[in-house]
Amino acid sequence: MKRILLFFGVLSIICISINAQSLLLHELYAIAPLSVKRPAEVDSTDRNNKKFSDENLLRMKLTTPGQELFSRKYEADTEGFFHLSPQQNPFVQLFSFYVSANAYGKAKIKVTTPDMLEIYVDDKLTASKTTTEESVHKAKNVTAECSPYPHTCRIVIKLLHTKDSTNASIKIELEDVLTKSNNMASSLSVSGESQRKITLDDIIKGKRITGTSVSSSGKYILIHYIINYGARSSYLTELYTVKTGKRVTIDTDNNKRQLAWMPVSDRMYYLQKDGEKINLIFIHPETLEETTTATDIPDERITFSPDEQSLFYSKAEKETEKTDDVFRLHTLTIRTGGQPSHAFIYRYDLKTGFAQQLTFGAHATFLNDISTDGKKLLFSISDETITEHPFRKSSMFLLDIETMQADTLWTGEKFASRAQFSPDGKEILILGSPEAFGGTGLNVSEGQIANSYDTQAFLMNLATKKTEPITKDFNPSVKNAKWSLLDGLIYLLTTDEDYAPIYTYNPATKKFTSLPSGEDVINNYQIADRSPVIIYTGASVSNSTRAYICDLKTKKSTCIADPYAEQLSHLKLGEVKDFNFTNSDGVEIKGYYYLPPDFDPEKKYPLIVNYYGGTTPTERIFESRYPKHVYAALGYVVYVLQPSGAIGFGQEFSALHVNTWGKRSSDDIIEGTEQFLAGHPFVDAKKVGCIGASYGGFMTMYLQTRTDIFAAAVSHAGISSISSYWGEGYWGYSYSAAASAHSYPWNNQDLYINQSPLFSADKINTPLLLLHGTADTNVPVGESIQMYTALKILGKQVELVQVKGEDHHILSYEKRLKWNNTIFAWFDRWLKNEPAWWNSLYNIEER
C-alpha cells in the first residue's frame, strides 16, 4: 500500500492509494457538530398516519457554509474510519471536500458508516443512507457519482448520529469508474481548501458591472449590474453616494427605461410607459422622490439639451415596402428585403410639448453633439458609394437651431466618422481613419496603405474649417474621446498595444498624458462636467470588471464596486507572464502566457496558442469566449500573441494588415511559437495546439497550410475562401475595404486565391476542428462547410460542429457550454491523448 501526499495549501487532504483505481481519504474536514431535537408531537402520527422518525431528522435542511469554515480536522484509523468526537445525541455534522481530475471521466464516492447520511454533489442531493447499524464492522455503505473534469466537484456529506450505543464514524473512498486510469493517484485529486480551479461557469455566471454614470456635480454615481445565472439573467442599478458610500438599489431588470443623469442638475430621469403614453420621470437622489415632469412624450431614445428645457431624439420613417418571401435587395448590407431606416432629428420642448422636426431630406441624419449653450447641433449624413473605395462617405453639418441655417463643415469625406464640440464651441473634435482630410493624419512608410481601423483624432477650427491631426505621432488607436467642460482636456480611451488605458490630450501644450488606472483594460468612462472627477470601469487578465472614481487633481483612483471579488476569492488562478520576441523583420511582437494553477516547472505541459491576427489585439481581460484561465486550469500552458497588423502599435505596424491576409501575421505566430518552445522547457513541443475565431479562424486554417508545428487546431467562424466571404458575408466587402484595400477578385487573384486556405487544403496535415453557428451572417457557415468538404475528400483528420441558430457569437447558455466543451475535448483528444471526453460528447465508440 502506497501513501501519496496531495498538497492543496493549508487544508491539504491526505489520501491512501488502495489500488490502481481507488483512493482512501486519510484526512477530513468538518464543521462543528450540531445538536438536533425532535419536534413537539401534537399528534403521534401525521396526516398520512406516519410517525416522526430519525429519517425526518436527516431530511431537515442545513445550509452548507463556505469551505473556509470547515476547519475541524479528523484523521482516519488504520482501516480508514474517522471517529467523531462524542456529542450529545442526536447530532448532525457536515463534511466537505473537493474532487478534481486531470482527465475526463467519472468518480464514485463510497461512504461507509453505521449512521444515516446524505451525499451532496455540487449542492445537489445525490445519495442517501437511511439505515443504522450496531457497529462499525456491520456498517453499510452508499455511493454517489461525480464528474470531476473539467470542473472540480464539491462533495458535502451530512451525517446524522442518533445511537448512544455506537460511536459516530465514517469512511470515504474514491474510485475512478470510467477512465480506469492505470495510476489513480495522478487522475484524481482531493482538496479541503476553500479555493478551487476555475471553470467555464465561473466565466459565465456571477454578478458583474455593465456600466456606470456620474452626476454633473460628481456627488452621485449610477452603477449597473448583471447577475448571470446561466440560462437566465437579471439586472439591477445601484445609486452610490460618493461622500457617504451609501448604496441604494433604485432599479431592477431595467424597468426604468433610459435611466440617466440630467446634464446639469443632480437629478436622474427615466421613461415610464403608462398605457399608450410615455411619461418622463425625475428622481431626486437625496430623497429618491419621483416626480412626473412630462406626459405623452415621444417614445424614442432621448438626449437632454444642456439647459434641460428640451429633448432631442431621432425618429425613423415607417418602411414603405413590406418584406415578402420574394424580395429584392436595397443595399449590400441589408439583405433581408427591408429598406434601410430613414431617421430625422427632432427637438421636443418640455414647456410647450411641441416636437419640432429639425432635419429633412432624402438622407437619414445622425445627431453627433449639442453645443454647451444648446443652440447648435452637429449632424451628419452618409452615402453608400459602392463603386468607390471604401464604399461610403459622409458629410457633416453645423445647425443653428434659432435660425435653422446649416453650415457645411465637410462633404464626401470617406474616412471621417463622428464629431463633438469643444467646450467653447469654436472647434470640433473628430474621429476617423488616418486617410481622413486628404491623409493629413497618415504616418506610414512609402508604399504602405493605412489600416482604416486605426482610428485617429483631429481638430477642426470652425471659423477656418482647417483640420489638425493630433494623434498622427501617437501610437495608440482611439476608441472614443470626450472634451472636458471643466479642465479643457481631451480624454481618450485607447487601444494601446494589448492594453486599453485612458490618455489626456492638452490642446494648449499638445501633450498626451496617461491616466493611471491599475487595470489592464478600461471598458468605459465618464467625466463629471462640474467637478474634477472621472469614473471608469476596467478589468485585467486575472480579475473581472471593477468600478472606480478618480480625483483628477490627485490622479488617485478609489475602487467603489467589485461585485465579482467574492466569487474570485474562491478561484485558484495560474500566473500570467509577458513573453515578447523579435520577429525576422526586426519588429518586437508582444504577448503573454498563462500557467496552470498548480504549475510544476519540472513537468511537461501541452501548449495552446491563441491569436486573432485581424485589426485588433487580443486584450488582457478576465472574461473571454476563449477563456485562457480555464484552459490553464485544465492543464495547458496558454500563449497569446499580437501578430503584425493589429492597431495600438502605431500606424506602420497596423498597416501590415492591409493586403496580406495572413502572410506576415502567420510568420509571427510560427516564429513566436518556436521561440516560446525554445525558451520554456516545461512545454511539450510535440503537443501544441492553436485556436482562433473569425479572422483568427481564418488564421487557424491558413497556418495549417504553412506549418506542421501544431498537433491540433480549432477554427471558429473562420474564413476559408476570401472571395466567397468578401461577397457573401454581410460585412465581407466592407471589412475588405481595410483588409484588402483596392484589391478585388478580378484584379488581385494572387491574394484572393493563394491566401485562401481552401485552395491549399491539400497541404493541411493537422487535425482540424471547425466550429460555426448556422445563422452566422458575418462569416457564413459555408466557409467552414467548404473546408470540411475539401479535407474530407482529401482524407484528412477534420471535424465540423455546427451550432444551430447561433450567429457569429455563441450566446445561448446551453449551446455555449457544449461549444466550449467541444473545444476542450478536442484539445484533450490530440494534446493529451485522451479521447474519452470527445467520444462521450458525440457518442463515438472507441475502436
PDB file of C-alpha atoms in Angstrom, residues 40-290:
ATOM      1  CA  ALA A  40     -43.007  18.619  19.781  1.00  0.00           C
ATOM      2  CA  GLU A  41     -45.560  16.000  18.810  1.00  0.00           C
ATOM      3  CA  VAL A  42     -49.049  17.454  18.772  1.00  0.00           C
ATOM      4  CA  ASP A  43     -50.183  14.083  17.462  1.00  0.00           C
ATOM      5  CA  SER A  44     -48.440  10.737  17.416  1.00  0.00           C
ATOM      6  CA  THR A  45     -48.757  10.487  13.596  1.00  0.00           C
ATOM      7  CA  ASP A  46     -49.052  12.832  10.669  1.00  0.00           C
ATOM      8  CA  ARG A  47     -51.935  13.049   8.167  1.00  0.00           C
ATOM      9  CA  ASN A  48     -50.507  10.007   6.356  1.00  0.00           C
ATOM     10  CA  ASN A  49     -50.572   8.020   9.608  1.00  0.00           C
ATOM     11  CA  LYS A  50     -46.751   8.007   9.776  1.00  0.00           C
ATOM     12  CA  LYS A  51     -44.730   8.567  12.917  1.00  0.00           C
ATOM     13  CA  PHE A  52     -41.854  11.024  13.102  1.00  0.00           C
ATOM     14  CA  SER A  53     -38.608   9.115  12.555  1.00  0.00           C
ATOM     15  CA  ASP A  54     -34.886   9.637  12.510  1.00  0.00           C
ATOM     16  CA  GLU A  55     -35.152   9.830   8.750  1.00  0.00           C
ATOM     17  CA  ASN A  56     -37.178  13.023   9.215  1.00  0.00           C
ATOM     18  CA  LEU A  57     -34.304  14.415  11.261  1.00  0.00           C
ATOM     19  CA  LEU A  58     -31.897  13.599   8.443  1.00  0.00           C
ATOM     20  CA  ARG A  59     -34.025  15.493   5.940  1.00  0.00           C
ATOM     21  CA  MET A  60     -34.065  18.702   7.991  1.00  0.00           C
ATOM     22  CA  LYS A  61     -32.451  21.494   5.985  1.00  0.00           C
ATOM     23  CA  LEU A  62     -28.946  22.527   6.943  1.00  0.00           C
ATOM     24  CA  THR A  63     -27.346  25.313   4.896  1.00  0.00           C
ATOM     25  CA  THR A  64     -23.834  24.457   3.758  1.00  0.00           C
ATOM     26  CA  PRO A  65     -21.332  27.183   4.676  1.00  0.00           C
ATOM     27  CA  GLY A  66     -18.271  28.136   2.664  1.00  0.00           C
ATOM     28  CA  GLN A  67     -15.374  25.709   2.594  1.00  0.00           C
ATOM     29  CA  GLU A  68     -13.235  28.010   4.726  1.00  0.00           C
ATOM     30  CA  LEU A  69     -15.490  27.251   7.723  1.00  0.00           C
ATOM     31  CA  PHE A  70     -14.749  23.519   7.543  1.00  0.00           C
ATOM     32  CA  SER A  71     -11.875  23.795   9.993  1.00  0.00           C
ATOM     33  CA  ARG A  72     -12.358  20.784  12.290  1.00  0.00           C
ATOM     34  CA  LYS A  73      -9.802  18.182  11.279  1.00  0.00           C
ATOM     35  CA  TYR A  74     -10.185  14.388  11.643  1.00  0.00           C
ATOM     36  CA  GLU A  75      -7.620  11.674  10.937  1.00  0.00           C
ATOM     37  CA  ALA A  76      -8.552   8.126   9.960  1.00  0.00           C
ATOM     38  CA  ASP A  77      -7.538   4.973  11.768  1.00  0.00           C
ATOM     39  CA  THR A  78      -5.618   2.154  10.082  1.00  0.00           C
ATOM     40  CA  GLU A  79      -8.814   0.864   8.449  1.00  0.00           C
ATOM     41  CA  GLY A  80      -9.727   4.284   7.098  1.00  0.00           C
ATOM     42  CA  PHE A  81     -12.511   5.197   9.578  1.00  0.00           C
ATOM     43  CA  PHE A  82     -12.830   8.689  11.009  1.00  0.00           C
ATOM     44  CA  HIS A  83     -14.092   8.555  14.591  1.00  0.00           C
ATOM     45  CA  LEU A  84     -16.026  11.642  15.567  1.00  0.00           C
ATOM     46  CA  SER A  85     -15.936  13.359  18.937  1.00  0.00           C
ATOM     47  CA  PRO A  86     -18.605  12.223  21.383  1.00  0.00           C
ATOM     48  CA  GLN A  87     -21.575  14.593  21.409  1.00  0.00           C
ATOM     49  CA  GLN A  88     -24.972  14.833  22.945  1.00  0.00           C
ATOM     50  CA  ASN A  89     -27.221  12.698  20.736  1.00  0.00           C
ATOM     51  CA  PRO A  90     -28.687  13.101  18.298  1.00  0.00           C
ATOM     52  CA  PHE A  91     -26.430  15.393  16.252  1.00  0.00           C
ATOM     53  CA  VAL A  92     -25.684  16.221  12.611  1.00  0.00           C
ATOM     54  CA  GLN A  93     -22.319  17.120  11.162  1.00  0.00           C
ATOM     55  CA  LEU A  94     -21.219  18.308   7.725  1.00  0.00           C
ATOM     56  CA  PHE A  95     -18.028  17.174   5.990  1.00  0.00           C
ATOM     57  CA  SER A  96     -16.783  18.796   2.773  1.00  0.00           C
ATOM     58  CA  PHE A  97     -14.014  18.328   0.234  1.00  0.00           C
ATOM     59  CA  TYR A  98     -13.342  18.915  -3.452  1.00  0.00           C
ATOM     60  CA  VAL A  99     -12.639  16.246  -6.058  1.00  0.00           C
ATOM     61  CA  SER A 100     -10.825  17.107  -9.266  1.00  0.00           C
ATOM     62  CA  ALA A 101      -9.204  15.116 -12.050  1.00  0.00           C
ATOM     63  CA  ASN A 102      -6.798  15.706 -14.885  1.00  0.00           C
ATOM     64  CA  ALA A 103      -8.795  13.635 -17.379  1.00  0.00           C
ATOM     65  CA  TYR A 104     -12.415  13.199 -18.378  1.00  0.00           C
ATOM     66  CA  GLY A 105     -14.299  10.505 -16.517  1.00  0.00           C
ATOM     67  CA  LYS A 106     -16.493   9.749 -13.543  1.00  0.00           C
ATOM     68  CA  ALA A 107     -15.567   9.192  -9.930  1.00  0.00           C
ATOM     69  CA  LYS A 108     -17.507   7.110  -7.412  1.00  0.00           C
ATOM     70  CA  ILE A 109     -17.644   8.302  -3.812  1.00  0.00           C
ATOM     71  CA  LYS A 110     -18.205   5.376  -1.478  1.00  0.00           C
ATOM     72  CA  VAL A 111     -19.135   6.253   2.111  1.00  0.00           C
ATOM     73  CA  THR A 112     -19.299   3.605   4.837  1.00  0.00           C
ATOM     74  CA  THR A 113     -20.886   4.375   8.199  1.00  0.00           C
ATOM     75  CA  PRO A 114     -23.234   2.823  10.744  1.00  0.00           C
ATOM     76  CA  ASP A 115     -25.143   6.131  10.754  1.00  0.00           C
ATOM     77  CA  MET A 116     -27.588   7.836   8.423  1.00  0.00           C
ATOM     78  CA  LEU A 117     -26.254  10.294   5.881  1.00  0.00           C
ATOM     79  CA  GLU A 118     -26.866  12.309   2.726  1.00  0.00           C
ATOM     80  CA  ILE A 119     -24.294  12.964  -0.023  1.00  0.00           C
ATOM     81  CA  TYR A 120     -24.462  16.225  -1.958  1.00  0.00           C
ATOM     82  CA  VAL A 121     -22.548  16.751  -5.203  1.00  0.00           C
ATOM     83  CA  ASP A 122     -22.314  20.419  -6.182  1.00  0.00           C
ATOM     84  CA  ASP A 123     -25.233  21.288  -3.871  1.00  0.00           C
ATOM     85  CA  LYS A 124     -27.488  18.535  -5.278  1.00  0.00           C
ATOM     86  CA  LEU A 125     -28.650  15.632  -3.109  1.00  0.00           C
ATOM     87  CA  THR A 126     -27.253  12.586  -4.916  1.00  0.00           C
ATOM     88  CA  ALA A 127     -27.456   9.678  -2.464  1.00  0.00           C
ATOM     89  CA  SER A 128     -28.845   8.856   0.980  1.00  0.00           C
ATOM     90  CA  LYS A 129     -28.389   6.179   3.594  1.00  0.00           C
ATOM     91  CA  THR A 130     -31.370   5.788   5.938  1.00  0.00           C
ATOM     92  CA  THR A 131     -30.322   2.714   7.877  1.00  0.00           C
ATOM     93  CA  THR A 132     -28.323   2.432  11.097  1.00  0.00           C
ATOM     94  CA  GLU A 133     -26.133  -0.451  12.191  1.00  0.00           C
ATOM     95  CA  GLU A 134     -24.898  -1.712  15.547  1.00  0.00           C
ATOM     96  CA  SER A 135     -21.190  -1.219  14.935  1.00  0.00           C
ATOM     97  CA  VAL A 136     -18.505  -0.113  12.505  1.00  0.00           C
ATOM     98  CA  HIS A 137     -17.917  -3.712  11.482  1.00  0.00           C
ATOM     99  CA  LYS A 138     -21.544  -4.070  10.398  1.00  0.00           C
ATOM    100  CA  ALA A 139     -21.678  -0.629   8.754  1.00  0.00           C
ATOM    101  CA  LYS A 140     -23.232  -0.406   5.307  1.00  0.00           C
ATOM    102  CA  ASN A 141     -22.167   1.903   2.526  1.00  0.00           C
ATOM    103  CA  VAL A 142     -23.760   4.166  -0.037  1.00  0.00           C
ATOM    104  CA  THR A 143     -22.244   5.501  -3.254  1.00  0.00           C
ATOM    105  CA  ALA A 144     -22.602   8.628  -5.377  1.00  0.00           C
ATOM    106  CA  GLU A 145     -21.013   9.603  -8.672  1.00  0.00           C
ATOM    107  CA  CYS A 146     -19.492  12.859  -9.825  1.00  0.00           C
ATOM    108  CA  SER A 147     -17.729  14.142 -12.942  1.00  0.00           C
ATOM    109  CA  PRO A 148     -14.646  15.977 -11.614  1.00  0.00           C
ATOM    110  CA  TYR A 149     -13.355  17.073 -15.020  1.00  0.00           C
ATOM    111  CA  PRO A 150     -13.401  19.677 -16.457  1.00  0.00           C
ATOM    112  CA  HIS A 151     -14.868  21.242 -13.320  1.00  0.00           C
ATOM    113  CA  THR A 152     -13.986  20.467  -9.722  1.00  0.00           C
ATOM    114  CA  CYS A 153     -16.827  18.833  -7.773  1.00  0.00           C
ATOM    115  CA  ARG A 154     -17.656  19.808  -4.229  1.00  0.00           C
ATOM    116  CA  ILE A 155     -18.736  16.850  -2.086  1.00  0.00           C
ATOM    117  CA  VAL A 156     -20.680  17.543   1.088  1.00  0.00           C
ATOM    118  CA  ILE A 157     -21.693  14.716   3.441  1.00  0.00           C
ATOM    119  CA  LYS A 158     -24.362  15.301   6.089  1.00  0.00           C
ATOM    120  CA  LEU A 159     -24.155  12.642   8.808  1.00  0.00           C
ATOM    121  CA  LEU A 160     -26.854  12.067  11.432  1.00  0.00           C
ATOM    122  CA  HIS A 161     -25.832  10.170  14.585  1.00  0.00           C
ATOM    123  CA  THR A 162     -28.674   9.009  16.847  1.00  0.00           C
ATOM    124  CA  LYS A 163     -27.487   5.919  18.748  1.00  0.00           C
ATOM    125  CA  ASP A 164     -25.810   6.135  22.129  1.00  0.00           C
ATOM    126  CA  SER A 165     -24.590   2.564  21.785  1.00  0.00           C
ATOM    127  CA  THR A 166     -22.219   3.271  18.876  1.00  0.00           C
ATOM    128  CA  ASN A 167     -19.504   5.777  18.196  1.00  0.00           C
ATOM    129  CA  ALA A 168     -20.082   8.034  15.202  1.00  0.00           C
ATOM    130  CA  SER A 169     -17.666   7.048  12.465  1.00  0.00           C
ATOM    131  CA  ILE A 170     -17.298   7.342   8.712  1.00  0.00           C
ATOM    132  CA  LYS A 171     -15.002   6.053   5.943  1.00  0.00           C
ATOM    133  CA  ILE A 172     -14.675   7.630   2.480  1.00  0.00           C
ATOM    134  CA  GLU A 173     -13.241   6.027  -0.644  1.00  0.00           C
ATOM    135  CA  LEU A 174     -12.991   7.357  -4.192  1.00  0.00           C
ATOM    136  CA  GLU A 175     -12.909   5.233  -7.304  1.00  0.00           C
ATOM    137  CA  ASP A 176     -12.357   6.002 -10.986  1.00  0.00           C
ATOM    138  CA  VAL A 177     -15.300   4.265 -12.683  1.00  0.00           C
ATOM    139  CA  LEU A 178     -14.948   5.358 -16.306  1.00  0.00           C
ATOM    140  CA  THR A 179     -11.389   6.017 -17.426  1.00  0.00           C
ATOM    141  CA  LYS A 180      -9.896   3.262 -15.253  1.00  0.00           C
ATOM    142  CA  SER A 181      -6.589   5.064 -15.176  1.00  0.00           C
ATOM    143  CA  ASN A 182      -3.513   2.939 -14.583  1.00  0.00           C
ATOM    144  CA  ASN A 183      -2.428   5.453 -11.981  1.00  0.00           C
ATOM    145  CA  MET A 184      -5.399   6.627  -9.964  1.00  0.00           C
ATOM    146  CA  ALA A 185      -3.310   8.961  -7.853  1.00  0.00           C
ATOM    147  CA  SER A 186      -2.416  11.011 -10.921  1.00  0.00           C
ATOM    148  CA  SER A 187      -6.008  11.034 -12.188  1.00  0.00           C
ATOM    149  CA  LEU A 188      -7.998  12.112  -9.112  1.00  0.00           C
ATOM    150  CA  SER A 189      -7.126  14.781  -6.568  1.00  0.00           C
ATOM    151  CA  VAL A 190      -8.869  15.625  -3.303  1.00  0.00           C
ATOM    152  CA  SER A 191      -8.686  19.017  -1.607  1.00  0.00           C
ATOM    153  CA  GLY A 192     -10.108  20.504   1.539  1.00  0.00           C
ATOM    154  CA  GLU A 193      -9.075  24.098   0.905  1.00  0.00           C
ATOM    155  CA  SER A 194     -11.558  26.850   0.115  1.00  0.00           C
ATOM    156  CA  GLN A 195     -10.068  27.646  -3.276  1.00  0.00           C
ATOM    157  CA  ARG A 196     -10.666  25.562  -6.387  1.00  0.00           C
ATOM    158  CA  LYS A 197      -9.722  25.666 -10.045  1.00  0.00           C
ATOM    159  CA  ILE A 198     -11.677  27.973 -12.317  1.00  0.00           C
ATOM    160  CA  THR A 199     -14.327  26.500 -14.622  1.00  0.00           C
ATOM    161  CA  LEU A 200     -16.300  27.708 -17.624  1.00  0.00           C
ATOM    162  CA  ASP A 201     -19.291  28.536 -15.415  1.00  0.00           C
ATOM    163  CA  ASP A 202     -17.105  30.978 -13.488  1.00  0.00           C
ATOM    164  CA  ILE A 203     -16.587  32.908 -16.713  1.00  0.00           C
ATOM    165  CA  ILE A 204     -20.310  32.963 -17.481  1.00  0.00           C
ATOM    166  CA  LYS A 205     -22.134  33.070 -14.155  1.00  0.00           C
ATOM    167  CA  GLY A 206     -21.933  35.632 -11.380  1.00  0.00           C
ATOM    168  CA  LYS A 207     -22.529  39.314 -10.706  1.00  0.00           C
ATOM    169  CA  ARG A 208     -20.677  41.813 -12.863  1.00  0.00           C
ATOM    170  CA  ILE A 209     -20.688  45.536 -13.660  1.00  0.00           C
ATOM    171  CA  THR A 210     -22.087  46.533 -17.049  1.00  0.00           C
ATOM    172  CA  GLY A 211     -21.681  50.300 -16.827  1.00  0.00           C
ATOM    173  CA  THR A 212     -21.521  53.454 -14.731  1.00  0.00           C
ATOM    174  CA  SER A 213     -22.524  57.105 -14.996  1.00  0.00           C
ATOM    175  CA  VAL A 214     -21.809  60.138 -12.828  1.00  0.00           C
ATOM    176  CA  SER A 215     -23.888  63.190 -11.962  1.00  0.00           C
ATOM    177  CA  SER A 216     -22.681  66.567 -13.180  1.00  0.00           C
ATOM    178  CA  SER A 217     -21.525  67.537  -9.681  1.00  0.00           C
ATOM    179  CA  GLY A 218     -19.642  64.274  -9.201  1.00  0.00           C
ATOM    180  CA  LYS A 219     -21.604  63.595  -5.983  1.00  0.00           C
ATOM    181  CA  TYR A 220     -23.588  60.599  -7.204  1.00  0.00           C
ATOM    182  CA  ILE A 221     -22.889  57.587  -9.363  1.00  0.00           C
ATOM    183  CA  LEU A 222     -25.138  55.025 -11.013  1.00  0.00           C
ATOM    184  CA  ILE A 223     -23.668  51.517 -11.177  1.00  0.00           C
ATOM    185  CA  HIS A 224     -25.363  48.978 -13.437  1.00  0.00           C
ATOM    186  CA  TYR A 225     -25.025  45.225 -12.828  1.00  0.00           C
ATOM    187  CA  ILE A 226     -25.929  41.966 -14.488  1.00  0.00           C
ATOM    188  CA  ILE A 227     -26.384  38.785 -12.457  1.00  0.00           C
ATOM    189  CA  ASN A 228     -25.966  35.800 -14.760  1.00  0.00           C
ATOM    190  CA  TYR A 229     -27.440  32.513 -13.604  1.00  0.00           C
ATOM    191  CA  GLY A 230     -26.637  30.638 -16.796  1.00  0.00           C
ATOM    192  CA  ALA A 231     -29.789  30.226 -18.839  1.00  0.00           C
ATOM    193  CA  ARG A 232     -31.223  33.471 -17.444  1.00  0.00           C
ATOM    194  CA  SER A 233     -30.007  36.819 -16.161  1.00  0.00           C
ATOM    195  CA  SER A 234     -31.296  39.653 -14.000  1.00  0.00           C
ATOM    196  CA  TYR A 235     -30.256  43.285 -13.833  1.00  0.00           C
ATOM    197  CA  LEU A 236     -30.079  45.961 -11.178  1.00  0.00           C
ATOM    198  CA  THR A 237     -28.949  49.550 -10.862  1.00  0.00           C
ATOM    199  CA  GLU A 238     -27.422  50.965  -7.706  1.00  0.00           C
ATOM    200  CA  LEU A 239     -27.218  54.612  -6.639  1.00  0.00           C
ATOM    201  CA  TYR A 240     -23.886  55.323  -4.942  1.00  0.00           C
ATOM    202  CA  THR A 241     -23.343  58.473  -2.872  1.00  0.00           C
ATOM    203  CA  VAL A 242     -19.692  59.458  -3.090  1.00  0.00           C
ATOM    204  CA  LYS A 243     -19.434  61.330   0.226  1.00  0.00           C
ATOM    205  CA  THR A 244     -21.025  58.679   2.422  1.00  0.00           C
ATOM    206  CA  GLY A 245     -20.524  55.498   0.401  1.00  0.00           C
ATOM    207  CA  LYS A 246     -24.242  54.765   0.766  1.00  0.00           C
ATOM    208  CA  ARG A 247     -25.694  52.347  -1.799  1.00  0.00           C
ATOM    209  CA  VAL A 248     -29.353  52.038  -2.733  1.00  0.00           C
ATOM    210  CA  THR A 249     -30.864  49.789  -5.388  1.00  0.00           C
ATOM    211  CA  ILE A 250     -33.137  52.006  -7.483  1.00  0.00           C
ATOM    212  CA  ASP A 251     -33.962  49.768 -10.442  1.00  0.00           C
ATOM    213  CA  THR A 252     -34.272  46.081 -11.238  1.00  0.00           C
ATOM    214  CA  ASP A 253     -34.427  44.376 -14.616  1.00  0.00           C
ATOM    215  CA  ASN A 254     -34.275  47.724 -16.446  1.00  0.00           C
ATOM    216  CA  ASN A 255     -37.824  48.704 -15.513  1.00  0.00           C
ATOM    217  CA  LYS A 256     -36.777  52.358 -15.501  1.00  0.00           C
ATOM    218  CA  ARG A 257     -36.158  52.851 -19.215  1.00  0.00           C
ATOM    219  CA  GLN A 258     -33.211  55.059 -20.230  1.00  0.00           C
ATOM    220  CA  LEU A 259     -32.315  55.790 -16.601  1.00  0.00           C
ATOM    221  CA  ALA A 260     -29.635  58.521 -16.717  1.00  0.00           C
ATOM    222  CA  TRP A 261     -28.413  61.794 -15.185  1.00  0.00           C
ATOM    223  CA  MET A 262     -29.596  65.233 -16.184  1.00  0.00           C
ATOM    224  CA  PRO A 263     -26.882  67.338 -17.883  1.00  0.00           C
ATOM    225  CA  VAL A 264     -26.529  69.937 -15.096  1.00  0.00           C
ATOM    226  CA  SER A 265     -28.757  69.316 -12.084  1.00  0.00           C
ATOM    227  CA  ASP A 266     -28.224  66.375  -9.749  1.00  0.00           C
ATOM    228  CA  ARG A 267     -31.352  64.572 -10.853  1.00  0.00           C
ATOM    229  CA  MET A 268     -31.963  61.328 -12.651  1.00  0.00           C
ATOM    230  CA  TYR A 269     -34.629  60.762 -15.254  1.00  0.00           C
ATOM    231  CA  TYR A 270     -36.272  57.775 -16.864  1.00  0.00           C
ATOM    232  CA  LEU A 271     -39.150  56.975 -19.200  1.00  0.00           C
ATOM    233  CA  GLN A 272     -42.241  55.231 -17.896  1.00  0.00           C
ATOM    234  CA  LYS A 273     -44.822  53.553 -20.087  1.00  0.00           C
ATOM    235  CA  ASP A 274     -48.340  54.466 -18.981  1.00  0.00           C
ATOM    236  CA  GLY A 275     -50.804  52.720 -21.256  1.00  0.00           C
ATOM    237  CA  GLU A 276     -50.249  54.199 -24.692  1.00  0.00           C
ATOM    238  CA  LYS A 277     -48.330  57.182 -23.309  1.00  0.00           C
ATOM    239  CA  ILE A 278     -44.723  57.701 -22.257  1.00  0.00           C
ATOM    240  CA  ASN A 279     -44.053  59.757 -19.135  1.00  0.00           C
ATOM    241  CA  LEU A 280     -40.812  61.493 -18.183  1.00  0.00           C
ATOM    242  CA  ILE A 281     -39.968  60.906 -14.503  1.00  0.00           C
ATOM    243  CA  PHE A 282     -37.378  62.754 -12.418  1.00  0.00           C
ATOM    244  CA  ILE A 283     -35.717  61.154  -9.363  1.00  0.00           C
ATOM    245  CA  HIS A 284     -34.062  63.231  -6.635  1.00  0.00           C
ATOM    246  CA  PRO A 285     -31.035  61.248  -5.375  1.00  0.00           C
ATOM    247  CA  GLU A 286     -31.154  62.544  -1.772  1.00  0.00           C
ATOM    248  CA  THR A 287     -34.758  61.565  -1.118  1.00  0.00           C
ATOM    249  CA  LEU A 288     -35.416  59.167  -4.033  1.00  0.00           C
ATOM    250  CA  GLU A 289     -38.651  61.115  -4.528  1.00  0.00           C
ATOM    251  CA  GLU A 290     -40.057  60.672  -8.034  1.00  0.00           C
TER     252      GLU A 290
END
